[in-house]
mmCIF file of C-alpha atoms in Angstrom:
data_model
loop_
_atom_site.group_PDB
_atom_site.id
_atom_site.type_symbol
_atom_site.label_atom_id
_atom_site.label_comp_id
_atom_site.label_asym_id
_atom_site.label_seq_id
_atom_site.Cartn_x
_atom_site.Cartn_y
_atom_site.Cartn_z
ATOM 1 C CA MET A 943 9.716 1.048 36.343
ATOM 2 C CA LYS A 944 5.614 0.188 36.184
ATOM 3 C CA LYS A 945 5.966 3.577 33.816
ATOM 4 C CA TRP A 946 8.134 1.586 30.952
ATOM 5 C CA ILE A 947 5.896 -1.859 31.491
ATOM 6 C CA ALA A 948 2.582 0.458 31.251
ATOM 7 C CA LEU A 949 4.182 2.237 28.048
ATOM 8 C CA LEU A 950 5.219 -0.913 26.346
ATOM 9 C CA ALA A 951 1.797 -2.483 26.353
ATOM 10 C CA MET A 952 0.521 0.235 25.165
ATOM 11 C CA ALA A 953 3.111 0.358 22.148
ATOM 12 C CA ALA A 954 2.109 -3.520 21.722
ATOM 13 C CA MET A 955 -1.199 -2.572 21.319
ATOM 14 C CA ILE A 956 -0.768 0.999 19.125
ATOM 15 C CA PHE A 957 1.954 -1.710 16.827
ATOM 16 C CA SER A 958 -1.395 -4.393 16.807
ATOM 17 C CA LEU A 959 -3.886 -2.148 16.097
ATOM 18 C CA CYS A 960 -1.637 -0.735 12.991
ATOM 19 C CA ALA A 961 -1.002 -3.606 12.329
ATOM 20 C CA CYS A 962 -4.296 -4.945 11.727
ATOM 21 C CA ASN A 963 -5.680 -1.851 9.817
ATOM 22 C CA ASN A 964 -2.117 -1.086 7.669
ATOM 23 C CA SER A 965 -3.393 -0.017 4.348
ATOM 24 C CA GLN A 966 -4.127 -2.310 1.791
ATOM 25 C CA GLY A 967 -2.990 -5.315 3.725
ATOM 26 C CA GLY A 968 0.704 -4.215 3.479
ATOM 27 C CA THR A 969 2.814 -6.012 5.589
ATOM 28 C CA ASN A 970 4.954 -5.126 8.558
ATOM 29 C CA ASN A 971 7.489 -7.755 8.750
ATOM 30 C CA SER A 972 10.998 -6.360 8.095
ATOM 31 C CA ASN A 973 14.260 -8.169 7.823
ATOM 32 C CA SER A 974 16.352 -5.762 9.863
ATOM 33 C CA SER A 975 17.009 -6.312 13.062
ATOM 34 C CA PRO A 976 15.872 -3.649 16.038
ATOM 35 C CA SER A 977 19.117 -1.157 16.329
ATOM 36 C CA ASP A 978 17.179 0.361 19.900
ATOM 37 C CA SER A 979 18.560 -1.313 22.811
ATOM 38 C CA THR A 980 17.921 0.005 26.939
ATOM 39 C CA ASN A 981 20.506 2.877 28.350
ATOM 40 C CA ASP A 982 22.069 2.713 31.592
ATOM 41 C CA THR A 983 18.896 4.902 33.293
ATOM 42 C CA ASN A 984 16.031 1.688 31.623
ATOM 43 C CA VAL A 985 14.971 4.624 29.564
ATOM 44 C CA PRO A 986 14.350 2.010 26.340
ATOM 45 C CA ALA A 987 16.522 4.542 23.152
ATOM 46 C CA VAL A 988 15.211 4.641 20.231
ATOM 47 C CA THR A 989 16.678 5.815 16.504
ATOM 48 C CA LEU A 990 14.522 7.424 14.750
ATOM 49 C CA LYS A 991 15.564 8.354 11.315
ATOM 50 C CA VAL A 992 13.685 11.580 8.970
ATOM 51 C CA TRP A 993 13.187 12.662 5.466
ATOM 52 C CA ALA A 994 12.995 16.627 5.048
ATOM 53 C CA ALA A 995 14.086 18.675 2.147
ATOM 54 C CA GLN A 996 17.613 20.578 2.258
ATOM 55 C CA GLU A 997 16.055 23.499 2.374
ATOM 56 C CA ASP A 998 13.914 22.819 6.128
ATOM 57 C CA GLN A 999 16.814 20.411 7.218
ATOM 58 C CA ALA A 1000 18.108 23.077 9.534
ATOM 59 C CA LEU A 1001 14.473 24.265 11.337
ATOM 60 C CA THR A 1002 13.648 20.590 11.022
ATOM 61 C CA ARG A 1003 17.099 19.622 12.690
ATOM 62 C CA GLU A 1004 15.780 22.367 15.296
ATOM 63 C CA ILE A 1005 12.019 21.118 16.404
ATOM 64 C CA ALA A 1006 13.774 17.961 16.170
ATOM 65 C CA ASP A 1007 16.095 18.570 19.267
ATOM 66 C CA ARG A 1008 13.561 20.430 20.988
ATOM 67 C CA PHE A 1009 11.968 17.178 20.847
ATOM 68 C CA ILE A 1010 15.016 15.260 22.330
ATOM 69 C CA ALA A 1011 15.242 17.694 25.022
ATOM 70 C CA GLN A 1012 11.632 17.914 26.313
ATOM 71 C CA TYR A 1013 10.568 13.537 25.798
ATOM 72 C CA THR A 1014 10.909 11.951 28.695
ATOM 73 C CA ASP A 1015 9.058 8.829 27.032
ATOM 74 C CA PHE A 1016 12.661 7.142 25.333
ATOM 75 C CA ASP A 1017 15.685 8.187 24.944
ATOM 76 C CA VAL A 1018 15.611 9.038 21.558
ATOM 77 C CA THR A 1019 18.175 9.350 18.615
ATOM 78 C CA ILE A 1020 16.775 11.668 15.478
ATOM 79 C CA GLU A 1021 18.718 11.089 12.103
ATOM 80 C CA PHE A 1022 18.378 13.212 8.764
ATOM 81 C CA GLY A 1023 18.345 12.126 5.643
ATOM 82 C CA VAL A 1024 17.902 14.720 2.512
ATOM 83 C CA VAL A 1025 14.572 13.618 0.284
ATOM 84 C CA GLY A 1026 12.361 16.585 -1.020
ATOM 85 C CA GLU A 1027 8.303 15.762 -0.289
ATOM 86 C CA PRO A 1028 8.290 15.557 -4.627
ATOM 87 C CA ASP A 1029 10.445 13.000 -4.387
ATOM 88 C CA ALA A 1030 8.768 11.324 -1.666
ATOM 89 C CA TYR A 1031 7.307 8.087 -2.758
ATOM 90 C CA LYS A 1032 9.647 7.416 -5.592
ATOM 91 C CA THR A 1033 12.450 7.251 -2.893
ATOM 92 C CA PHE A 1034 10.543 4.943 -1.198
ATOM 93 C CA SER A 1035 9.338 3.076 -3.312
ATOM 94 C CA GLU A 1036 12.842 2.462 -4.528
ATOM 95 C CA ASP A 1037 13.609 0.488 -1.535
ATOM 96 C CA PRO A 1038 10.442 0.792 1.941
ATOM 97 C CA GLU A 1039 12.650 -1.224 4.285
ATOM 98 C CA ALA A 1040 15.545 1.161 3.820
ATOM 99 C CA ALA A 1041 13.383 4.096 3.790
ATOM 100 C CA ALA A 1042 13.163 6.816 6.611
ATOM 101 C CA ASP A 1043 10.562 6.364 9.585
ATOM 102 C CA ILE A 1044 8.926 9.658 9.319
ATOM 103 C CA PHE A 1045 8.833 11.769 6.421
ATOM 104 C CA PHE A 1046 7.353 15.204 4.641
ATOM 105 C CA PHE A 1047 4.703 14.063 1.437
ATOM 106 C CA PRO A 1048 2.507 15.944 -0.626
ATOM 107 C CA ASN A 1049 -0.995 14.599 -0.431
ATOM 108 C CA ASP A 1050 -1.261 13.756 -3.967
ATOM 109 C CA GLN A 1051 0.989 11.058 -3.227
ATOM 110 C CA LEU A 1052 -1.031 9.445 -0.580
ATOM 111 C CA ARG A 1053 -2.488 7.533 -2.604
ATOM 112 C CA SER A 1054 0.541 5.727 -4.199
ATOM 113 C CA PHE A 1055 1.585 5.257 0.044
ATOM 114 C CA TYR A 1056 -1.524 3.513 0.435
ATOM 115 C CA ASP A 1057 -1.611 1.304 -2.885
ATOM 116 C CA ALA A 1058 1.682 0.417 -1.676
ATOM 117 C CA GLY A 1059 0.958 -0.424 1.883
ATOM 118 C CA GLY A 1060 3.893 1.885 2.974
ATOM 119 C CA LEU A 1061 1.725 3.638 5.549
ATOM 120 C CA TYR A 1062 0.703 3.267 9.246
ATOM 121 C CA GLU A 1063 -3.118 4.099 9.507
ATOM 122 C CA ILE A 1064 -2.610 7.783 12.675
ATOM 123 C CA THR A 1065 -4.225 5.776 15.572
ATOM 124 C CA ARG A 1066 -2.693 7.714 18.373
ATOM 125 C CA ASN A 1067 -3.732 11.241 18.988
ATOM 126 C CA LYS A 1068 -6.278 11.104 16.438
ATOM 127 C CA ASP A 1069 -8.773 12.907 17.645
ATOM 128 C CA ASP A 1070 -6.261 16.169 18.462
ATOM 129 C CA ILE A 1071 -5.012 16.117 15.019
ATOM 130 C CA VAL A 1072 -8.266 16.025 13.448
ATOM 131 C CA ALA A 1073 -9.886 18.796 15.360
ATOM 132 C CA ARG A 1074 -6.699 20.856 15.226
ATOM 133 C CA ASN A 1075 -6.106 21.284 11.618
ATOM 134 C CA VAL A 1076 -8.026 21.933 8.896
ATOM 135 C CA GLU A 1077 -11.004 19.884 7.522
ATOM 136 C CA GLY A 1078 -9.403 19.899 4.144
ATOM 137 C CA SER A 1079 -6.075 19.306 5.350
ATOM 138 C CA ILE A 1080 -7.312 16.217 7.373
ATOM 139 C CA ASN A 1081 -9.382 15.051 4.546
ATOM 140 C CA SER A 1082 -6.825 15.449 2.019
ATOM 141 C CA ALA A 1083 -5.058 12.071 4.271
ATOM 142 C CA THR A 1084 -7.834 10.424 4.617
ATOM 143 C CA ILE A 1085 -9.264 7.268 2.953
ATOM 144 C CA ASP A 1086 -11.913 5.187 3.487
ATOM 145 C CA GLY A 1087 -12.525 7.071 7.103
ATOM 146 C CA ARG A 1088 -8.826 6.106 7.807
ATOM 147 C CA LEU A 1089 -5.731 8.878 8.752
ATOM 148 C CA TYR A 1090 -2.691 8.643 7.096
ATOM 149 C CA GLY A 1091 -1.092 11.311 7.095
ATOM 150 C CA TYR A 1092 -0.254 14.185 9.609
ATOM 151 C CA PRO A 1093 -1.161 17.707 8.658
ATOM 152 C CA VAL A 1094 1.459 20.365 8.204
ATOM 153 C CA THR A 1095 1.123 22.826 5.283
ATOM 154 C CA ALA A 1096 -2.136 23.913 3.554
ATOM 155 C CA ASP A 1097 -1.101 26.370 1.286
ATOM 156 C CA ASN A 1098 -0.511 24.848 -2.103
ATOM 157 C CA GLY A 1099 -3.803 25.776 -3.822
ATOM 158 C CA TYR A 1100 -4.588 29.112 -5.669
ATOM 159 C CA PHE A 1101 -6.448 32.068 -5.451
ATOM 160 C CA LEU A 1102 -6.965 35.749 -6.663
ATOM 161 C CA TYR A 1103 -4.225 38.189 -6.955
ATOM 162 C CA TYR A 1104 -5.560 42.014 -7.710
ATOM 163 C CA ASP A 1105 -3.956 45.596 -8.349
ATOM 164 C CA LYS A 1106 -6.266 47.495 -5.844
ATOM 165 C CA SER A 1107 -5.603 50.734 -7.542
ATOM 166 C CA ILE A 1108 -8.168 49.182 -10.932
ATOM 167 C CA LEU A 1109 -9.666 46.823 -8.802
ATOM 168 C CA SER A 1110 -12.042 47.261 -5.462
ATOM 169 C CA GLU A 1111 -13.365 44.670 -3.460
ATOM 170 C CA ASP A 1112 -16.144 44.854 -4.961
ATOM 171 C CA ASP A 1113 -14.783 44.534 -8.233
ATOM 172 C CA VAL A 1114 -13.366 40.883 -7.458
ATOM 173 C CA LEU A 1115 -16.444 39.033 -6.606
ATOM 174 C CA THR A 1116 -17.798 38.378 -9.538
ATOM 175 C CA LEU A 1117 -16.290 37.808 -12.639
ATOM 176 C CA ASP A 1118 -18.555 39.465 -14.729
ATOM 177 C CA ARG A 1119 -17.167 42.386 -12.854
ATOM 178 C CA LEU A 1120 -14.089 41.723 -12.509
ATOM 179 C CA LEU A 1121 -13.698 41.879 -16.793
ATOM 180 C CA GLU A 1122 -15.490 44.641 -16.935
ATOM 181 C CA VAL A 1123 -13.370 47.150 -14.839
ATOM 182 C CA SER A 1124 -10.599 45.698 -15.998
ATOM 183 C CA GLN A 1125 -11.340 45.894 -19.788
ATOM 184 C CA ASP A 1126 -12.771 49.687 -19.092
ATOM 185 C CA ALA A 1127 -9.327 50.398 -17.519
ATOM 186 C CA GLY A 1128 -7.351 48.890 -20.004
ATOM 187 C CA LYS A 1129 -6.217 46.274 -18.505
ATOM 188 C CA ARG A 1130 -6.257 42.291 -18.301
ATOM 189 C CA VAL A 1131 -7.307 39.124 -16.422
ATOM 190 C CA LEU A 1132 -5.006 36.315 -16.403
ATOM 191 C CA MET A 1133 -5.638 32.560 -15.458
ATOM 192 C CA ASN A 1134 -3.517 30.074 -17.388
ATOM 193 C CA LEU A 1135 -6.362 26.966 -18.909
ATOM 194 C CA ASP A 1136 -3.854 26.340 -21.792
ATOM 195 C CA ASN A 1137 -2.624 22.619 -21.088
ATOM 196 C CA ASN A 1138 -2.718 22.711 -17.462
ATOM 197 C CA GLY A 1139 -6.006 21.184 -15.687
ATOM 198 C CA PHE A 1140 -4.893 22.266 -12.382
ATOM 199 C CA TYR A 1141 -7.255 25.357 -13.064
ATOM 200 C CA VAL A 1142 -9.048 24.252 -15.814
ATOM 201 C CA ALA A 1143 -10.606 22.478 -12.682
ATOM 202 C CA SER A 1144 -11.755 25.421 -11.174
ATOM 203 C CA PHE A 1145 -15.356 26.134 -13.329
ATOM 204 C CA PHE A 1146 -16.150 21.877 -13.240
ATOM 205 C CA PHE A 1147 -16.030 21.713 -9.635
ATOM 206 C CA GLY A 1148 -17.795 25.190 -9.114
ATOM 207 C CA ALA A 1149 -20.406 23.379 -11.242
ATOM 208 C CA GLY A 1150 -20.244 20.990 -8.652
ATOM 209 C CA CYS A 1151 -18.774 18.432 -10.657
ATOM 210 C CA THR A 1152 -16.544 15.011 -8.851
ATOM 211 C CA LEU A 1153 -13.733 13.399 -10.194
ATOM 212 C CA SER A 1154 -13.477 10.000 -8.100
ATOM 213 C CA ILE A 1155 -11.611 6.744 -7.584
ATOM 214 C CA ASP A 1156 -13.761 3.619 -8.134
ATOM 215 C CA ASN A 1157 -13.144 0.265 -6.315
ATOM 216 C CA ASN A 1158 -11.557 -0.554 -9.071
ATOM 217 C CA GLY A 1159 -8.787 2.141 -8.871
ATOM 218 C CA ASN A 1160 -9.824 3.655 -12.092
ATOM 219 C CA GLN A 1161 -10.301 7.231 -12.351
ATOM 220 C CA MET A 1162 -13.833 8.198 -13.025
ATOM 221 C CA CYS A 1163 -15.073 11.796 -14.297
ATOM 222 C CA ASP A 1164 -18.517 13.908 -14.928
ATOM 223 C CA PHE A 1165 -17.432 16.941 -16.040
ATOM 224 C CA ASN A 1166 -19.281 15.761 -19.311
ATOM 225 C CA ASN A 1167 -22.517 16.139 -17.670
ATOM 226 C CA ALA A 1168 -25.074 18.900 -17.607
ATOM 227 C CA ASN A 1169 -23.572 20.608 -15.808
ATOM 228 C CA GLY A 1170 -20.342 20.029 -16.861
ATOM 229 C CA LEU A 1171 -21.438 21.899 -20.009
ATOM 230 C CA ALA A 1172 -22.767 24.644 -18.620
ATOM 231 C CA ALA A 1173 -19.485 25.459 -16.856
ATOM 232 C CA ALA A 1174 -17.270 24.542 -19.874
ATOM 233 C CA ALA A 1175 -19.921 27.089 -21.536
ATOM 234 C CA SER A 1176 -18.809 29.766 -19.236
ATOM 235 C CA MET A 1177 -15.756 28.924 -19.549
ATOM 236 C CA GLN A 1178 -15.250 29.478 -23.360
ATOM 237 C CA ALA A 1179 -16.784 32.945 -22.778
ATOM 238 C CA PHE A 1180 -14.737 33.870 -19.943
ATOM 239 C CA ALA A 1181 -11.957 32.721 -22.824
ATOM 240 C CA ALA A 1182 -13.286 34.673 -25.345
ATOM 241 C CA HIS A 1183 -13.504 37.655 -23.844
ATOM 242 C CA PRO A 1184 -11.481 40.970 -24.499
ATOM 243 C CA ALA A 1185 -10.307 41.333 -20.947
ATOM 244 C CA PHE A 1186 -8.954 37.778 -21.327
ATOM 245 C CA ILE A 1187 -5.278 36.794 -20.952
ATOM 246 C CA GLU A 1188 -3.678 33.356 -21.004
ATOM 247 C CA GLY A 1189 -0.133 32.899 -19.327
ATOM 248 C CA ASN A 1190 1.875 31.600 -16.820
ATOM 249 C CA ASP A 1191 3.332 32.690 -13.972
ATOM 250 C CA ASP A 1192 5.983 34.751 -15.322
ATOM 251 C CA VAL A 1193 3.177 36.629 -17.196
ATOM 252 C CA LEU A 1194 1.513 36.936 -14.628
ATOM 253 C CA LYS A 1195 4.491 38.184 -12.588
ATOM 254 C CA GLY A 1196 5.692 40.277 -15.445
ATOM 255 C CA GLY A 1197 2.400 42.117 -15.807
ATOM 256 C CA ILE A 1198 0.580 42.584 -12.932
ATOM 257 C CA GLY A 1199 0.670 46.127 -11.782
ATOM 258 C CA GLY A 1200 0.948 47.249 -15.475
ATOM 259 C CA SER A 1201 -1.090 45.469 -18.412
ATOM 260 C CA ILE A 1202 -2.527 42.611 -16.000
ATOM 261 C CA ALA A 1203 -5.006 43.968 -13.029
ATOM 262 C CA ALA A 1204 -6.106 40.668 -11.767
ATOM 263 C CA GLY A 1205 -4.426 37.502 -11.942
ATOM 264 C CA VAL A 1206 -4.949 33.543 -11.227
ATOM 265 C CA SER A 1207 -2.441 31.846 -9.314
ATOM 266 C CA GLY A 1208 -0.738 30.513 -5.869
ATOM 267 C CA SER A 1209 1.187 31.773 -2.468
ATOM 268 C CA TRP A 1210 4.537 30.897 -4.282
ATOM 269 C CA ASN A 1211 4.483 34.153 -6.388
ATOM 270 C CA ALA A 1212 3.413 36.471 -3.269
ATOM 271 C CA SER A 1213 7.138 37.571 -2.805
ATOM 272 C CA ASP A 1214 7.644 38.845 -6.360
ATOM 273 C CA ILE A 1215 3.622 40.196 -6.832
ATOM 274 C CA SER A 1216 3.728 42.135 -3.289
ATOM 275 C CA ALA A 1217 7.282 43.644 -4.101
ATOM 276 C CA LYS A 1218 6.223 44.935 -8.054
ATOM 277 C CA LEU A 1219 2.135 45.733 -6.695
ATOM 278 C CA GLY A 1220 3.615 47.886 -3.205
ATOM 279 C CA GLU A 1221 0.673 49.601 -1.354
ATOM 280 C CA ASN A 1222 -1.821 48.242 -4.292
ATOM 281 C CA TYR A 1223 -1.109 43.969 -3.318
ATOM 282 C CA ALA A 1224 -4.382 42.415 -2.795
ATOM 283 C CA ALA A 1225 -5.293 39.440 -2.658
ATOM 284 C CA THR A 1226 -8.648 37.438 -2.741
ATOM 285 C CA LYS A 1227 -10.626 34.022 -3.181
ATOM 286 C CA LEU A 1228 -11.969 33.556 -7.177
ATOM 287 C CA PRO A 1229 -14.255 35.555 -8.262
ATOM 288 C CA THR A 1230 -18.254 33.720 -8.883
ATOM 289 C CA PHE A 1231 -18.972 33.252 -12.569
ATOM 290 C CA THR A 1232 -22.366 33.159 -14.206
ATOM 291 C CA MET A 1233 -23.721 29.521 -15.006
ATOM 292 C CA ASN A 1234 -27.737 29.129 -16.327
ATOM 293 C CA GLY A 1235 -28.190 32.957 -15.355
ATOM 294 C CA GLN A 1236 -26.874 32.160 -11.733
ATOM 295 C CA GLN A 1237 -23.460 32.954 -9.902
ATOM 296 C CA VAL A 1238 -21.962 30.093 -8.897
ATOM 297 C CA GLN A 1239 -18.132 30.297 -6.537
ATOM 298 C CA MET A 1240 -15.424 29.413 -8.170
ATOM 299 C CA GLY A 1241 -13.613 26.051 -7.467
ATOM 300 C CA SER A 1242 -9.893 25.172 -7.099
ATOM 301 C CA PHE A 1243 -8.267 22.271 -5.693
ATOM 302 C CA GLY A 1244 -6.192 22.842 -3.168
ATOM 303 C CA GLY A 1245 -2.872 21.201 -1.759
ATOM 304 C CA TYR A 1246 -1.579 19.996 1.427
ATOM 305 C CA LYS A 1247 1.754 18.737 2.616
ATOM 306 C CA LEU A 1248 1.311 15.768 5.627
ATOM 307 C CA VAL A 1249 3.940 13.451 7.475
ATOM 308 C CA GLY A 1250 3.673 9.898 7.443
ATOM 309 C CA ILE A 1251 4.956 7.076 9.195
ATOM 310 C CA ASN A 1252 6.573 4.529 7.630
ATOM 311 C CA ALA A 1253 4.603 1.130 7.931
ATOM 312 C CA MET A 1254 7.707 -1.283 7.656
ATOM 313 C CA ILE A 1255 7.952 -0.169 10.985
ATOM 314 C CA SER A 1256 8.396 -3.584 12.541
ATOM 315 C CA ASP A 1257 9.039 -2.219 16.431
ATOM 316 C CA PRO A 1258 6.629 -1.260 18.576
ATOM 317 C CA MET A 1259 9.016 1.703 20.443
ATOM 318 C CA LYS A 1260 9.537 2.696 17.737
ATOM 319 C CA LEU A 1261 6.382 3.439 16.299
ATOM 320 C CA VAL A 1262 5.205 4.858 19.049
ATOM 321 C CA ALA A 1263 8.469 7.078 19.431
ATOM 322 C CA ALA A 1264 7.597 7.793 15.867
ATOM 323 C CA MET A 1265 4.273 9.047 16.120
ATOM 324 C CA ASP A 1266 4.994 10.971 19.193
ATOM 325 C CA PHE A 1267 7.890 12.997 17.040
ATOM 326 C CA ALA A 1268 5.244 13.378 13.745
ATOM 327 C CA ASP A 1269 2.769 14.850 16.388
ATOM 328 C CA PHE A 1270 5.121 17.346 17.660
ATOM 329 C CA LEU A 1271 6.415 18.181 14.377
ATOM 330 C CA THR A 1272 3.170 19.358 13.204
ATOM 331 C CA ASN A 1273 1.964 20.816 16.560
ATOM 332 C CA GLU A 1274 0.581 24.567 16.479
ATOM 333 C CA GLU A 1275 3.558 25.654 17.804
ATOM 334 C CA ASN A 1276 5.520 24.058 15.165
ATOM 335 C CA GLN A 1277 3.686 25.397 12.158
ATOM 336 C CA VAL A 1278 4.167 28.736 13.096
ATOM 337 C CA ILE A 1279 7.239 28.499 14.088
ATOM 338 C CA ARG A 1280 7.148 27.346 10.028
ATOM 339 C CA TYR A 1281 5.121 29.899 8.857
ATOM 340 C CA ILE A 1282 8.034 32.231 9.673
ATOM 341 C CA ALA A 1283 11.006 30.536 9.068
ATOM 342 C CA ARG A 1284 9.879 29.860 5.889
ATOM 343 C CA GLU A 1285 6.405 31.582 5.201
ATOM 344 C CA MET A 1286 4.429 27.837 4.761
ATOM 345 C CA GLY A 1287 0.558 28.027 5.498
ATOM 346 C CA PRO A 1288 -0.151 25.986 8.513
ATOM 347 C CA SER A 1289 -3.359 23.732 8.222
ATOM 348 C CA ASN A 1290 -3.094 23.960 12.399
ATOM 349 C CA LEU A 1291 -6.331 25.939 13.070
ATOM 350 C CA ASN A 1292 -4.983 28.047 15.974
ATOM 351 C CA ALA A 1293 -1.652 28.695 14.168
ATOM 352 C CA ALA A 1294 -3.557 30.081 10.859
ATOM 353 C CA ALA A 1295 -5.309 32.222 13.058
ATOM 354 C CA ASN A 1296 -1.845 33.849 14.860
ATOM 355 C CA PRO A 1297 -1.143 37.123 14.015
ATOM 356 C CA ALA A 1298 2.268 36.338 12.025
ATOM 357 C CA VAL A 1299 0.451 34.309 9.744
ATOM 358 C CA SER A 1300 -3.373 35.886 9.259
ATOM 359 C CA GLU A 1301 -1.675 39.061 8.246
ATOM 360 C CA ASN A 1302 0.056 37.544 5.266
ATOM 361 C CA VAL A 1303 -2.232 38.731 2.370
ATOM 362 C CA ALA A 1304 -2.062 35.282 0.164
ATOM 363 C CA LEU A 1305 -2.463 33.086 3.055
ATOM 364 C CA ASN A 1306 -5.276 35.259 4.587
ATOM 365 C CA ALA A 1307 -6.764 35.003 0.480
ATOM 366 C CA LEU A 1308 -6.081 31.406 0.299
ATOM 367 C CA ALA A 1309 -8.010 30.813 3.608
ATOM 368 C CA LYS A 1310 -10.890 32.658 1.784
ATOM 369 C CA GLN A 1311 -11.037 30.059 -0.678
ATOM 370 C CA ALA A 1312 -10.148 26.734 1.448
ATOM 371 C CA PRO A 1313 -14.340 26.115 1.838
ATOM 372 C CA TYR A 1314 -14.197 25.812 -1.972
ATOM 373 C CA ALA A 1315 -10.870 23.804 -3.097
ATOM 374 C CA VAL A 1316 -10.810 19.767 -3.773
ATOM 375 C CA SER A 1317 -8.304 17.972 -2.450
ATOM 376 C CA GLN A 1318 -5.881 16.515 -4.936
ATOM 377 C CA ASN A 1319 -6.805 12.612 -3.343
ATOM 378 C CA GLU A 1320 -8.921 11.708 -6.147
ATOM 379 C CA VAL A 1321 -7.268 12.638 -9.266
ATOM 380 C CA LEU A 1322 -4.639 10.159 -10.820
ATOM 381 C CA ASN A 1323 -2.668 10.699 -13.916
ATOM 382 C CA SER A 1324 -5.106 9.621 -16.318
ATOM 383 C CA TYR A 1325 -6.675 13.152 -15.256
ATOM 384 C CA TRP A 1326 -3.681 15.998 -16.173
ATOM 385 C CA TYR A 1327 -3.421 15.854 -20.163
ATOM 386 C CA PRO A 1328 -7.253 15.042 -21.246
ATOM 387 C CA ALA A 1329 -7.892 18.483 -19.182
ATOM 388 C CA GLY A 1330 -5.215 20.615 -20.232
ATOM 389 C CA ALA A 1331 -6.040 20.218 -23.676
ATOM 390 C CA PHE A 1332 -9.394 20.923 -22.953
ATOM 391 C CA GLY A 1333 -8.191 24.213 -21.467
ATOM 392 C CA THR A 1334 -5.862 24.521 -24.948
ATOM 393 C CA ALA A 1335 -9.372 24.532 -26.523
ATOM 394 C CA MET A 1336 -11.163 26.577 -24.746
ATOM 395 C CA VAL A 1337 -8.270 29.506 -25.092
ATOM 396 C CA ASN A 1338 -8.044 28.698 -29.320
ATOM 397 C CA LEU A 1339 -11.902 28.896 -29.065
ATOM 398 C CA ASP A 1340 -11.981 25.930 -30.374
ATOM 399 C CA SER A 1341 -15.434 25.619 -32.814
ATOM 400 C CA THR A 1342 -15.764 21.519 -32.430
ATOM 401 C CA ASN A 1343 -19.082 20.785 -30.682
ATOM 402 C CA LEU A 1344 -18.668 21.390 -26.710
ATOM 403 C CA GLN A 1345 -20.240 17.886 -26.243
ATOM 404 C CA THR A 1346 -18.247 16.385 -28.241
ATOM 405 C CA LEU A 1347 -14.553 18.314 -26.594
ATOM 406 C CA LEU A 1348 -16.431 17.489 -23.271
ATOM 407 C CA ASP A 1349 -16.789 13.862 -24.117
ATOM 408 C CA ASN A 1350 -13.874 13.224 -26.015
ATOM 409 C CA MET A 1351 -12.386 14.731 -22.240
ATOM 410 C CA VAL A 1352 -13.656 12.634 -20.246
ATOM 411 C CA ALA A 1353 -13.003 9.330 -22.142
ATOM 412 C CA GLN A 1354 -9.321 10.055 -22.283
ATOM 413 C CA ILE A 1355 -9.682 10.414 -18.719
ATOM 414 C CA GLN A 1356 -11.325 7.753 -17.952
ATOM 415 C CA SER A 1357 -9.492 4.892 -20.188
#
């Protein structure tokens, strides 16, 4: 009995701490009465509702069953709802009190959840969570130094696929050499700059430019400073090169191994590109590019999937159980299992080093690019259209003064 008294005291302490530090002062009050009870063995009973995508239902259920079998602090029942990551915030915002206790979401929704007061600050086992996951994934789950999500994947970024019958490992280190060798072989290098701010940012991030959100919640962008101008000139030179080809993923998958020697994309195309190239399949980080006579590493956006805890939880016991299950759901073992079942790249450092994962060509390339990737936490919707329009101007070799194009883009982003 002493164990349960101590556990309940700990639950109350965590609940109190999280309530005080809840994002943007979000309330923890709920009109619903606690659904939990105590069973005949005096072990508190807790019911958790979990959202997961349709394709992840079976896997998440299997992980949940193992958690229930191993977990002794509470008698846990876990119920599932079908809500995929892209729809997490939209569905949550429709009725926060009816939302799941635990849900998967992409890190670019973190700011929306935070502003709505929808996420508990993660305090239980925080140091371990931070230590075991790649730094970028922790940054993607953090606002103002506080952790609001459990990293579960680190695979939504981009890198360079290439045909190693045309290009060597040295050839793909720099954009200049990549273009030169591809042109000599009568091949092309693809990057989707047209109307695509996701890839356009690569040159600006490489130059040290930033996107941020000010204290009033407005998008800030410095892509039109001196470094941004130099980066834009490099992008324009790339788009004007005879070996450059504009195109989306379908163009890349259709042409690689034929007219296309290399292209920028993400792990979502790995199976198709691997099948197309066969033994000539290769991938690595993005190349460096020439800027002001110096080689500069191309940056990228890095995307992560997170597991969040609903701030509307009003029962301290449920909060403890929810944190423990989210911790278990995203641990090393289960990230490896998730990779084997769904080929999702782990955020967990040990899981990523597992031979089953580290031998994956695409994920290995993504890991090499990770140090140069920027989280989308500080990106608002106002960024995407102007940045995409700038990319279109580059592809079309727009003769408008570059500084004018940059100033117009930044003005629209910050409007």
